[in-house]
């Protein structure tokens, strides 16, 4: 019988419904006599303790997993050779799952499993068994271990760690190119049968891909798969155990495969000819338009580089590749002129920058197109003959002299006349002017190089037909020097001579400066205006000169100051000269020539005050004058006394007003009786001091009743004035005086009061509101002060 047949019979037997009868016998050894240990135990009874030799041997139990029966699953039987079947022995089980998962019959030693067991949870259980005497509870056999091993069945299907896999493979790959490997796992026992032997197969994705049955490696199955035709593929892989045989369990997973791009497509222009237009006034760098070649590839495989390879405008235009849009931008390289050329033709090439050598046979990976550019005419501004002008002129030219001419023309075919003007912001002093017709620049004010050596002008040229279309050009005017300034002393010289000076002694070195700037440099000559018996000038021929004494014996008591005229002349044409005067003081010096005093009065008043003392005295006098002026000003001011000097002064105060009336003749201007008794108003009388313009019959106005309010009185008089035909037609001022009725509060004055201040109670003032709080404080406070005092 072959091994395969034996295994098949074993499997059939395992699947039979009968229980598994396994019996373990406790087999006694031939020698039943107890054997004593080499030593004696120290007990109270002094008896020796003997260890019996174990009389049973153990084997493993085997149990099938996933039992589906209704009764407990029989595991096996424990039996001791000392069990005579009279029930005197008791079998005890302990260890993994004892009492819960596994139970034992105490009398017979039968072991049962109480529930279904999964081998994938635990493959074996280790337990301990012991047989004891029921009456004495002493073990008749030593405790020993045994193992219950769970036999595996195919109850777990293969599973993949991922439900969906993502993979990629380059397009145009050869057949058999590896894409990705998927691996499934089976929880069954790989060492027992074929339950964990997995075979892979492809359920979806043919004929494009295949899978290796043993390894799970997915490979391409078709050649030259093109991403541009189809980019995404979904492949379903099945993993089946039992070696892929019938009855095996299986699991599936999905693999999404993407074809990645390779450069297998050349760029192509959609049009063979492209037409563009550009105005001739477009500046250099202006973008005219763009061309774009399409490429079916993506990413860097679709990157294109553009260039101009031929045409009659290669020197007039440039093309730049824009990376983000993969377009070729055509720009102006040089200024355009419609009158010179109106049409340009360019041949533009687009080429891939990353070419894969494996696909050279699909090339060439470039394409060309023709670009025609038409230049459009515009009304251009005038154009100067130069970009800038430089004129040089001497500073002594006459007014109206032309210093230079600028020229401009209209580049258009119409050739419109040009008008020139100066930008006055560049010639604020209006030193120059320009002829509007021919562009001649001439002087309108004298020039002076010493004030401004350069003049930067801006000339504007505009078409007469279109004055808004202008052009500017800078004009630089350099003023050339003319010898028109005489040299002068460089600085002011404070020169002195000592009384004890000797003849020929140097007392001062002088130099000169000149505002002019001759080409050969400055050269000055020094000399005396006339022969001087006291001093002389010696020219050092380096633009400096020395002042020397011609005698000795100077005395400040005789002459304290000498004036020495010095003539300074230059060496340019025409020669310019000036006379500078040196003031030479006579001073007293020490033996080393150091000045001590130059004033003759200092010898006469040796005990006089110093300069610091005089300044101090002068300051004191000024301060005293200021104090006197302030005191006089403060004394002239009058301080007005208040009506009430203090809050404590509660006396009645009478204030007099010295207002003078209109005089005796002003009896008709105002009648005081109107205020006192409005009812006593007489008929309207004409004023004697004013000549009326028209005479009307006076109209008697009704008198106001006694209870008339002031507002009602004024409104009534105003209405009468508006309806009065004798009133002047122009706006006039009408004065009404009416005192009104008496107040219910009566007078608050104490002039006519018969009571004294101490008899008055002013508490009611606080009840009248916040307006009378001040009066309440004044009068109430006075009483409180009296009480406290």
PDB file of N, CA and C in Angstrom, residues 483-515:
ATOM      1  N   UNK A 483      38.495 133.497 -18.830  1.00  0.00           N
ATOM      2  CA  UNK A 483      39.181 134.174 -17.730  1.00  0.00           C
ATOM      3  C   UNK A 483      38.516 135.521 -17.472  1.00  0.00           C
ATOM      4  N   UNK A 484      37.476 135.481 -16.666  1.00  0.00           N
ATOM      5  CA  UNK A 484      36.736 136.707 -16.368  1.00  0.00           C
ATOM      6  C   UNK A 484      36.678 136.994 -14.873  1.00  0.00           C
ATOM      7  N   UNK A 485      37.491 136.320 -14.075  1.00  0.00           N
ATOM      8  CA  UNK A 485      37.528 136.555 -12.637  1.00  0.00           C
ATOM      9  C   UNK A 485      38.965 136.804 -12.201  1.00  0.00           C
ATOM     10  N   UNK A 486      39.149 137.848 -11.413  1.00  0.00           N
ATOM     11  CA  UNK A 486      40.485 138.168 -10.903  1.00  0.00           C
ATOM     12  C   UNK A 486      40.768 137.343  -9.658  1.00  0.00           C
ATOM     13  N   UNK A 487      42.058 136.996  -9.442  1.00  0.00           N
ATOM     14  CA  UNK A 487      42.410 136.256  -8.233  1.00  0.00           C
ATOM     15  C   UNK A 487      42.258 137.130  -6.987  1.00  0.00           C
ATOM     16  N   UNK A 488      42.029 136.492  -5.839  1.00  0.00           N
ATOM     17  CA  UNK A 488      41.856 137.172  -4.560  1.00  0.00           C
ATOM     18  C   UNK A 488      42.600 136.404  -3.489  1.00  0.00           C
ATOM     19  N   UNK A 489      42.728 137.095  -2.323  1.00  0.00           N
ATOM     20  CA  UNK A 489      43.323 136.392  -1.189  1.00  0.00           C
ATOM     21  C   UNK A 489      42.516 135.130  -0.877  1.00  0.00           C
ATOM     22  N   UNK A 490      43.244 134.074  -0.512  1.00  0.00           N
ATOM     23  CA  UNK A 490      42.567 132.813  -0.203  1.00  0.00           C
ATOM     24  C   UNK A 490      41.764 132.931   1.075  1.00  0.00           C
ATOM     25  N   UNK A 491      42.286 133.624   2.109  1.00  0.00           N
ATOM     26  CA  UNK A 491      41.613 133.792   3.390  1.00  0.00           C
ATOM     27  C   UNK A 491      41.865 135.218   3.864  1.00  0.00           C
ATOM     28  N   UNK A 492      41.172 135.553   4.969  1.00  0.00           N
ATOM     29  CA  UNK A 492      41.434 136.834   5.614  1.00  0.00           C
ATOM     30  C   UNK A 492      42.652 136.661   6.520  1.00  0.00           C
ATOM     31  N   UNK A 493      43.622 137.586   6.354  1.00  0.00           N
ATOM     32  CA  UNK A 493      44.879 137.474   7.097  1.00  0.00           C
ATOM     33  C   UNK A 493      44.891 138.483   8.233  1.00  0.00           C
ATOM     34  N   UNK A 494      45.159 138.015   9.431  1.00  0.00           N
ATOM     35  CA  UNK A 494      45.347 138.857  10.620  1.00  0.00           C
ATOM     36  C   UNK A 494      46.860 138.954  10.854  1.00  0.00           C
ATOM     37  N   UNK A 495      47.445 140.013  10.311  1.00  0.00           N
ATOM     38  CA  UNK A 495      48.908 140.131  10.285  1.00  0.00           C
ATOM     39  C   UNK A 495      49.375 141.158  11.320  1.00  0.00           C
ATOM     40  N   UNK A 496      50.460 140.848  11.976  1.00  0.00           N
ATOM     41  CA  UNK A 496      51.048 141.796  12.925  1.00  0.00           C
ATOM     42  C   UNK A 496      52.572 141.754  12.772  1.00  0.00           C
ATOM     43  N   UNK A 497      53.188 142.856  13.227  1.00  0.00           N
ATOM     44  CA  UNK A 497      54.649 142.960  13.236  1.00  0.00           C
ATOM     45  C   UNK A 497      55.081 143.358  14.629  1.00  0.00           C
ATOM     46  N   UNK A 498      56.138 142.745  15.109  1.00  0.00           N
ATOM     47  CA  UNK A 498      56.628 143.023  16.452  1.00  0.00           C
ATOM     48  C   UNK A 498      57.413 144.339  16.454  1.00  0.00           C
ATOM     49  N   UNK A 499      57.346 144.988  17.598  1.00  0.00           N
ATOM     50  CA  UNK A 499      58.095 146.235  17.719  1.00  0.00           C
ATOM     51  C   UNK A 499      59.595 145.992  17.622  1.00  0.00           C
ATOM     52  N   UNK A 500      60.003 144.817  18.036  1.00  0.00           N
ATOM     53  CA  UNK A 500      61.434 144.504  17.998  1.00  0.00           C
ATOM     54  C   UNK A 500      61.830 143.721  16.760  1.00  0.00           C
ATOM     55  N   UNK A 501      60.982 143.769  15.692  1.00  0.00           N
ATOM     56  CA  UNK A 501      61.292 143.031  14.469  1.00  0.00           C
ATOM     57  C   UNK A 501      62.512 143.632  13.780  1.00  0.00           C
ATOM     58  N   UNK A 502      63.234 142.740  13.099  1.00  0.00           N
ATOM     59  CA  UNK A 502      64.416 143.158  12.364  1.00  0.00           C
ATOM     60  C   UNK A 502      64.072 143.322  10.892  1.00  0.00           C
ATOM     61  N   UNK A 503      64.916 143.985  10.155  1.00  0.00           N
ATOM     62  CA  UNK A 503      64.702 144.152   8.721  1.00  0.00           C
ATOM     63  C   UNK A 503      64.843 142.804   8.019  1.00  0.00           C
ATOM     64  N   UNK A 504      63.927 142.531   7.063  1.00  0.00           N
ATOM     65  CA  UNK A 504      63.960 141.267   6.326  1.00  0.00           C
ATOM     66  C   UNK A 504      63.274 140.120   7.040  1.00  0.00           C
ATOM     67  N   UNK A 505      62.587 140.421   8.123  1.00  0.00           N
ATOM     68  CA  UNK A 505      61.921 139.361   8.892  1.00  0.00           C
ATOM     69  C   UNK A 505      60.570 139.021   8.248  1.00  0.00           C
ATOM     70  N   UNK A 506      60.273 137.719   8.143  1.00  0.00           N
ATOM     71  CA  UNK A 506      59.002 137.231   7.591  1.00  0.00           C
ATOM     72  C   UNK A 506      57.885 137.433   8.615  1.00  0.00           C
ATOM     73  N   UNK A 507      56.833 138.137   8.188  1.00  0.00           N
ATOM     74  CA  UNK A 507      55.714 138.350   9.105  1.00  0.00           C
ATOM     75  C   UNK A 507      54.427 137.681   8.611  1.00  0.00           C
ATOM     76  N   UNK A 508      54.345 137.296   7.323  1.00  0.00           N
ATOM     77  CA  UNK A 508      53.113 136.657   6.826  1.00  0.00           C
ATOM     78  C   UNK A 508      53.389 135.972   5.498  1.00  0.00           C
ATOM     79  N   UNK A 509      52.772 134.799   5.260  1.00  0.00           N
ATOM     80  CA  UNK A 509      52.776 134.114   3.960  1.00  0.00           C
ATOM     81  C   UNK A 509      51.365 134.140   3.429  1.00  0.00           C
ATOM     82  N   UNK A 510      51.217 134.640   2.204  1.00  0.00           N
ATOM     83  CA  UNK A 510      49.876 134.804   1.629  1.00  0.00           C
ATOM     84  C   UNK A 510      49.737 133.903   0.403  1.00  0.00           C
ATOM     85  N   UNK A 511      48.459 133.559   0.073  1.00  0.00           N
ATOM     86  CA  UNK A 511      48.152 132.792  -1.135  1.00  0.00           C
ATOM     87  C   UNK A 511      46.885 133.359  -1.738  1.00  0.00           C
ATOM     88  N   UNK A 512      46.510 132.876  -2.936  1.00  0.00           N
ATOM     89  CA  UNK A 512      45.358 133.412  -3.655  1.00  0.00           C
ATOM     90  C   UNK A 512      44.548 132.278  -4.266  1.00  0.00           C
ATOM     91  N   UNK A 513      43.306 132.616  -4.601  1.00  0.00           N
ATOM     92  CA  UNK A 513      42.400 131.679  -5.284  1.00  0.00           C
ATOM     93  C   UNK A 513      41.746 132.419  -6.437  1.00  0.00           C
ATOM     94  N   UNK A 514      41.281 131.630  -7.434  1.00  0.00           N
ATOM     95  CA  UNK A 514      40.639 132.187  -8.615  1.00  0.00           C
ATOM     96  C   UNK A 514      39.473 131.284  -8.985  1.00  0.00           C
ATOM     97  N   UNK A 515      38.296 131.864  -9.259  1.00  0.00           N
ATOM     98  CA  UNK A 515      37.114 131.088  -9.623  1.00  0.00           C
ATOM     99  C   UNK A 515      37.247 130.464 -10.997  1.00  0.00           C
TER     100      UNK A 515
END
